[in-house]
Amino acid sequence: MDFSLKIKQETKLILTKEMKISMNILQMPSSQLKEYLEKEAVTNPAIEITYNNYKYKNFNVSLSKDQFSPLDFVSYEETLLDYLEEQLCYLKIPSKIKNICLFIINNLDSRGYLATSKSEIKNLLNINSQQLKEAFEIIYTLDPIGIGAENLKDCLKIQLTSKNITDKILFLLIDNYLEDIANQNFSLIEAKLNITKEDILNYLDLIKTLSPIPTRGYTVNTNNNYIVPEAKIEIKNGKLTFKINEDLIPKININNSYFNSSFANKNSITTAITIMKCLEKRYQTLSNILELLIVKQKDFFFKGKNFLHSLVLKDIANSLNLHESTISRAIKDKYLDTPQGIISIKSLFIVDSNSIKIKKLLEDFINSEDKKSPLSDEKITSLLREKGYSTARRTVTKYRVELGFKSTRERKIGVK
């Protein structure tokens, strides 16, 4: 047994309390940030919160340090994002891979599925396929299992793999026949996979043990379903201007009564100061991003969605000397009031502007098709190729779904 001492040097990413506060404040939309600040004002006596001309002070100088309010024990509920970040902190992995993982978990939807495609992540972060593969291998080990899946099929297979189940027939069943299982079209599956109905039912029992939505039971910070624009972009005298809606967020100051009291807590005061600095940093980061966006996507704001230019997070990050993950947090779940309507900031980032033209052509093809014999995705792929756009059939399917068009069979007249 070796009891010798060894020195080992390694890089670890440790998220301090200040870093967590900064990251959370940056990524919160205004409506959610307002709620967060209100909760902090209740639990932290050093914070004074101001709504326009009205001040709410949660600290009563008449209370001694031995007197407490039940509200003193209210805590900010840990979210799924917090939980995932905490798990990453304990893993000894290269900082580059860990940063990719942080980017991924900050781009999950309310189900825990990827909100951004893997190819987009690769382009946005300027990483290679091996680095992307390593990051996702780590993501797939995080609890809850299934996080980071691209779709339902992917989610189910990730969970099976984590249980060391790699049955090829079961995976074929998930990849190609989930809809047939739902419609109890067992005879087709029996013929295609050369298995019995009993086999299918056994597989179905196994599938039922899996979770289609990994985030169930977790707080995912999606309580606010209403949209409040972070800023307004206008055309004035032929030029684009923007103004951040500062009125949405209450002002935070240090409570002087508490600060000068004999029982002021240093940690409470430090946290209050940190929050104030983070709010200012959030405002400045958003301002800098919008300043660039009205230049880089000028044609969109004047002419509409068909005039979006290719733009990735790296372009903005390089201009502002920030990391791509910082830009991703800053624009997450945030909206703008623009001459083209209310839009998400994220929609202004597009890896390839050709996708907009392809979607427009796809929309035209479907709208003008013979409803008695609608176009298949394969046929649309061929038509696009004739127009000079070499696109995979699966990409056409993805765009069709994004545009809200049903499958060929469902679009056929007489089929609901």
C-alpha positions in Angstrom: 0.0 0.0 0.0 1.5 3.3 -1.1 1.3 6.1 1.5 3.7 8.5 -0.2 2.8 12.1 -0.7 2.3 13.3 -4.3 1.9 16.8 -5.7 -0.6 17.1 -8.5 -1.4 20.3 -10.4 -4.8 20.6 -12.1 -7.2 23.3 -13.3 -10.6 23.5 -11.5 -13.5 25.8 -12.1 -14.9 26.9 -8.8 -18.0 29.1 -8.8 -17.9 31.6 -5.9 -21.0 33.1 -4.4 -20.2 36.3 -6.2 -19.8 34.6 -9.5 -23.1 32.7 -9.1 -25.0 36.0 -8.3 -23.4 37.7 -11.3 -24.3 34.8 -13.7 -27.8 34.5 -12.4 -28.6 38.2 -12.6 -27.1 38.5 -16.1 -29.3 35.7 -17.5 -32.6 36.6 -15.8 -35.2 38.5 -17.8 -36.5 41.6 -16.1 -39.7 40.1 -14.8 -37.8 37.3 -13.1 -35.1 39.6 -11.9 -37.7 41.8 -10.2 -39.0 38.8 -8.3 -35.4 37.8 -7.3 -34.6 41.3 -6.0 -37.8 41.4 -4.0 -37.0 38.1 -2.4 -33.4 39.3 -1.6 -34.9 42.5 -0.1 -37.0 40.3 2.3 -34.1 38.1 3.4 -31.3 40.6 3.4 -31.7 43.5 5.8 -28.9 45.5 4.2 -30.9 45.9 1.0 -33.3 48.9 0.4 -35.5 48.5 -2.6 -37.1 51.5 -4.4 -40.1 51.4 -6.7 -40.1 54.8 -8.5 -40.8 57.2 -5.6 -41.8 54.6 -3.1 -39.3 53.0 -0.8 -39.7 49.7 0.9 -37.4 49.0 3.8 -37.4 45.5 5.1 -35.3 46.3 8.2 -37.0 47.8 11.3 -34.4 49.6 13.5 -36.7 49.0 16.5 -36.0 45.3 16.3 -33.1 43.9 18.4 -30.8 41.3 17.0 -32.6 38.7 19.0 -36.0 39.4 17.3 -36.8 37.7 14.1 -39.5 37.7 11.5 -40.7 34.5 9.8 -39.6 36.1 6.6 -36.0 36.0 7.7 -36.0 32.3 6.9 -37.3 32.6 3.4 -34.7 31.3 1.0 -34.2 31.6 -2.8 -35.3 28.2 -4.3 -32.5 26.3 -6.0 -33.2 25.8 -9.7 -32.3 23.0 -12.0 -29.5 25.2 -13.5 -28.0 25.7 -10.0 -28.1 21.9 -9.4 -26.4 21.1 -12.8 -23.7 23.8 -12.2 -23.1 22.4 -8.7 -22.5 18.9 -10.2 -20.1 20.3 -12.7 -18.1 22.0 -10.0 -17.3 18.6 -8.5 -16.0 17.1 -11.7 -12.3 17.1 -12.5 -12.4 17.9 -16.2 -10.5 20.4 -18.4 -11.7 24.0 -18.1 -12.4 24.2 -21.8 -14.8 21.2 -21.7 -16.4 22.5 -18.5 -17.1 25.9 -20.1 -18.8 24.0 -23.1 -20.9 22.1 -20.5 -21.9 25.4 -18.8 -22.9 26.8 -22.2 -25.0 23.7 -22.9 -26.9 23.6 -19.6 -27.7 27.3 -20.1 -29.3 26.5 -23.4 -31.9 23.9 -22.3 -35.6 24.4 -22.7 -38.2 23.8 -19.9 -38.2 20.0 -20.6 -34.4 19.8 -20.3 -33.9 19.3 -24.1 -31.4 21.3 -26.1 -32.8 24.6 -27.2 -29.9 25.0 -29.7 -28.7 22.3 -32.1 -25.3 20.7 -31.7 -24.0 22.1 -34.9 -25.0 25.6 -33.8 -23.2 25.1 -30.5 -20.1 23.9 -32.4 -20.1 27.0 -34.6 -21.1 29.5 -31.9 -18.2 28.3 -29.6 -15.8 27.6 -32.4 -14.9 24.1 -31.1 -14.2 20.8 -32.8 -16.3 17.7 -32.9 -14.2 15.9 -30.3 -14.6 18.7 -27.8 -18.4 18.8 -28.4 -18.5 15.0 -28.0 -16.6 15.1 -24.7 -18.8 17.8 -23.3 -22.0 15.9 -24.1 -20.7 12.7 -22.7 -20.4 14.6 -19.4 -23.8 16.2 -19.7 -25.4 12.8 -20.2 -24.0 11.7 -16.8 -25.6 14.5 -14.9 -28.7 14.1 -12.8 -31.5 14.1 -14.0 -30.5 11.6 -16.7 -31.8 12.7 -20.1 -30.7 16.3 -19.8 -29.2 17.7 -23.0 -31.2 15.4 -25.3 -32.0 16.8 -28.8 -35.5 15.3 -28.8 -37.7 12.6 -27.1 -36.0 9.7 -28.9 -32.6 10.9 -27.9 -33.8 11.5 -24.3 -35.1 7.9 -24.0 -31.9 6.4 -25.5 -29.7 8.4 -23.1 -31.6 7.0 -20.1 -31.4 3.5 -21.5 -27.6 3.8 -22.1 -27.1 5.1 -18.5 -28.7 1.8 -17.4 -26.3 -0.2 -19.6 -29.2 -1.2 -21.9 -28.0 -1.2 -25.5 -30.6 -3.5 -27.2 -30.4 -2.7 -30.9 -34.0 -3.7 -31.6 -35.2 -1.5 -28.7 -33.2 1.4 -30.1 -34.6 0.8 -33.6 -38.1 0.7 -32.1 -37.5 4.1 -30.4 -35.9 5.7 -33.5 -38.5 4.6 -36.1 -41.7 3.2 -34.5 -42.7 5.3 -31.5 -45.7 6.7 -33.4 -46.7 3.2 -34.5 -46.6 2.0 -30.9 -48.8 4.9 -29.8 -51.3 4.0 -32.5 -51.0 0.3 -31.5 -49.9 -0.6 -35.1 -48.1 -3.7 -33.8 -48.5 -5.8 -36.9 -46.3 -3.4 -38.9 -43.6 -3.4 -36.2 -43.7 -7.3 -36.0 -43.1 -7.5 -39.8 -40.4 -4.8 -39.9 -38.4 -5.9 -36.9 -39.2 -9.7 -37.0 -40.4 -9.7 -33.4 -43.6 -10.9 -31.7 -46.3 -8.8 -30.1 -45.2 -10.0 -26.7 -41.7 -8.7 -27.5 -43.2 -5.3 -28.4 -45.2 -5.1 -25.2 -42.2 -6.0 -23.1 -40.2 -3.2 -24.8 -43.2 -0.9 -24.2 -43.1 -1.7 -20.5 -39.4 -0.8 -20.4 -40.0 2.4 -22.2 -42.7 3.4 -19.7 -40.2 3.3 -16.9 -38.3 6.2 -18.6 -39.0 9.9 -18.2 -39.9 11.8 -21.4 -39.4 15.1 -19.5 -36.2 15.0 -17.4 -37.0 18.3 -15.7 -40.1 17.0 -13.9 -39.9 17.7 -10.2 -37.3 20.5 -10.7 -37.6 24.2 -10.6 -36.6 25.4 -14.1 -37.2 29.2 -13.7 -40.1 29.2 -16.3 -42.8 30.5 -13.9 -43.3 33.7 -15.9 -44.9 33.0 -19.2 -45.6 36.6 -20.1 -43.1 38.6 -22.2 -41.8 42.0 -21.1 -39.3 43.6 -23.6 -36.0 44.5 -22.1 -35.5 47.4 -24.5 -37.2 49.3 -27.3 -35.6 49.8 -30.7 -36.9 52.6 -32.8 -36.2 54.4 -36.1 -35.7 58.1 -35.5 -34.8 60.4 -38.3 -33.7 57.4 -40.4 -31.4 56.0 -37.7 -31.9 53.2 -35.2 -31.9 54.0 -31.5 -32.5 51.8 -28.5 -33.5 52.4 -24.9 -33.3 49.8 -22.1 -36.5 49.7 -20.0 -35.0 50.5 -16.6 -38.4 51.0 -15.0 -39.0 47.3 -15.0 -36.4 46.6 -12.3 -36.5 48.3 -8.9 -33.5 50.2 -7.7 -31.3 48.6 -5.0 -29.4 50.7 -2.4 -27.7 50.0 0.9 -30.0 50.4 3.9 -28.2 53.1 5.9 -30.2 52.4 9.1 -28.9 48.9 9.1 -25.4 49.7 7.8 -24.9 52.1 10.8 -26.4 49.8 13.4 -24.3 48.0 16.0 -25.5 44.5 14.8 -25.0 45.0 11.0 -23.8 41.8 9.4 -20.8 42.1 7.1 -21.9 39.3 4.8 -25.3 40.9 4.3 -23.7 44.2 3.3 -21.2 42.5 1.0 -24.0 40.6 -0.7 -26.0 43.8 -1.2 -23.0 45.6 -2.7 -22.4 42.6 -5.0 -26.0 42.6 -6.2 -25.7 46.4 -7.0 -22.5 45.9 -9.0 -24.0 42.9 -10.9 -27.1 44.9 -11.8 -24.9 47.7 -13.2 -22.8 45.1 -15.1 -26.0 43.5 -16.5 -27.2 46.9 -17.8 -23.8 47.7 -19.4 -23.5 44.3 -21.0 -27.0 44.5 -22.5 -26.3 48.1 -23.8 -23.1 47.0 -25.4 -24.8 44.0 -27.1 -27.7 46.1 -28.4 -25.3 48.8 -29.7 -23.7 46.1 -31.9 -26.9 44.4 -32.9 -28.6 47.5 -34.4 -25.5 47.8 -36.6 -25.0 44.2 -37.6 -28.7 43.5 -38.1 -29.7 47.0 -39.4 -31.4 45.6 -42.6 -33.7 43.4 -40.4 -34.9 46.3 -38.3 -35.7 48.3 -41.5 -36.9 45.6 -43.9 -37.9 42.5 -42.0 -37.0 38.9 -41.2 -35.9 38.0 -44.8 -33.0 40.4 -44.4 -31.3 38.9 -41.4 -27.5 38.4 -41.8 -25.4 35.6 -40.5 -24.4 36.4 -37.0 -23.0 34.1 -34.2 -22.3 34.7 -30.5 -18.6 34.7 -31.2 -18.9 37.8 -33.4 -20.4 39.8 -30.6 -18.1 38.2 -28.0 -15.0 39.1 -29.9 -16.1 42.7 -30.4 -16.8 43.1 -26.7 -13.9 41.0 -25.5 -16.2 38.6 -23.6 -16.7 34.9 -23.6 -19.5 33.4 -25.8 -21.2 32.0 -22.7 -21.5 35.5 -21.2 -23.3 36.7 -24.4 -25.5 33.6 -24.3 -26.5 34.3 -20.7 -27.1 38.0 -21.4 -29.6 37.3 -24.3 -31.3 34.2 -22.7 -35.1 34.6 -22.5 -34.9 38.3 -23.3 -37.1 40.2 -25.8 -37.0 43.4 -27.7 -39.8 45.8 -28.9 -38.7 46.6 -32.5 -40.1 48.1 -35.7 -40.6 44.4 -36.7 -42.6 43.6 -33.6 -41.6 42.0 -30.3 -38.8 39.5 -30.9 -36.4 37.4 -28.8 -32.8 38.7 -28.9 -31.7 35.2 -29.6 -33.6 35.3 -32.9 -31.1 37.9 -34.2 -28.3 35.3 -34.1 -28.3 33.0 -37.0 -25.4 30.7 -38.1 -26.4 30.7 -41.8 -28.7 33.3 -43.3 -29.5 30.9 -46.1 -31.8 29.0 -43.7 -34.1 32.0 -43.8 -34.3 31.8 -47.6 -34.7 28.1 -47.5 -37.6 28.4 -45.0 -39.3 31.0 -47.2 -39.0 28.7 -50.2 -40.3 25.7 -48.2 -43.3 27.8 -47.1 -44.0 28.8 -50.7 -43.8 25.2 -51.9 -46.2 23.9 -49.3 -48.7 26.8 -49.6 -48.9 26.3 -53.4 -48.9 22.5 -53.4 -51.7 20.2 -54.6 -53.6 19.5 -51.4 -54.7 16.2 -52.7 -51.1 15.1 -53.3 -48.9 17.2 -51.0 -45.2 17.3 -51.3 -43.1 14.9 -49.3 -40.0 16.2 -47.5 -37.9 14.3 -50.0 -39.6 16.1 -52.9 -39.1 19.5 -51.2 -35.4 18.6 -50.8 -35.2 18.0 -54.6 -37.0 21.3 -55.4 -34.6 23.2 -53.1 -31.7 21.6 -54.8 -33.0 22.8 -58.1 -33.0 26.3 -56.6 -29.4 25.9 -55.7 -29.8 25.0 -52.0 -28.2 21.6 -51.1 -30.1 20.7 -48.0 -30.5 17.3 -46.2 -34.0 15.8 -45.9 -33.8 15.8 -42.1 -33.1 19.6 -42.2 -36.2 20.1 -44.4 -38.2 18.1 -41.9 -36.8 20.2 -39.0 -37.6 23.5 -40.8 -41.1 22.3 -41.8 -41.9 21.5 -38.1 -40.5 24.9 -37.1 -42.8 26.6 -39.6 -45.8 24.7 -38.2 -46.6 22.5 -41.2 -47.8 19.0 -40.6 -46.5 15.9 -42.3 -47.3 14.9 -45.9 -50.0 12.5 -44.7 -51.6 15.0 -42.3 -51.6 17.8 -44.9 -53.5 15.6 -47.4 -57.1 16.7 -47.9 -59.5 14.5 -45.9 -56.8 13.5 -43.3 -56.9 15.2 -39.9 
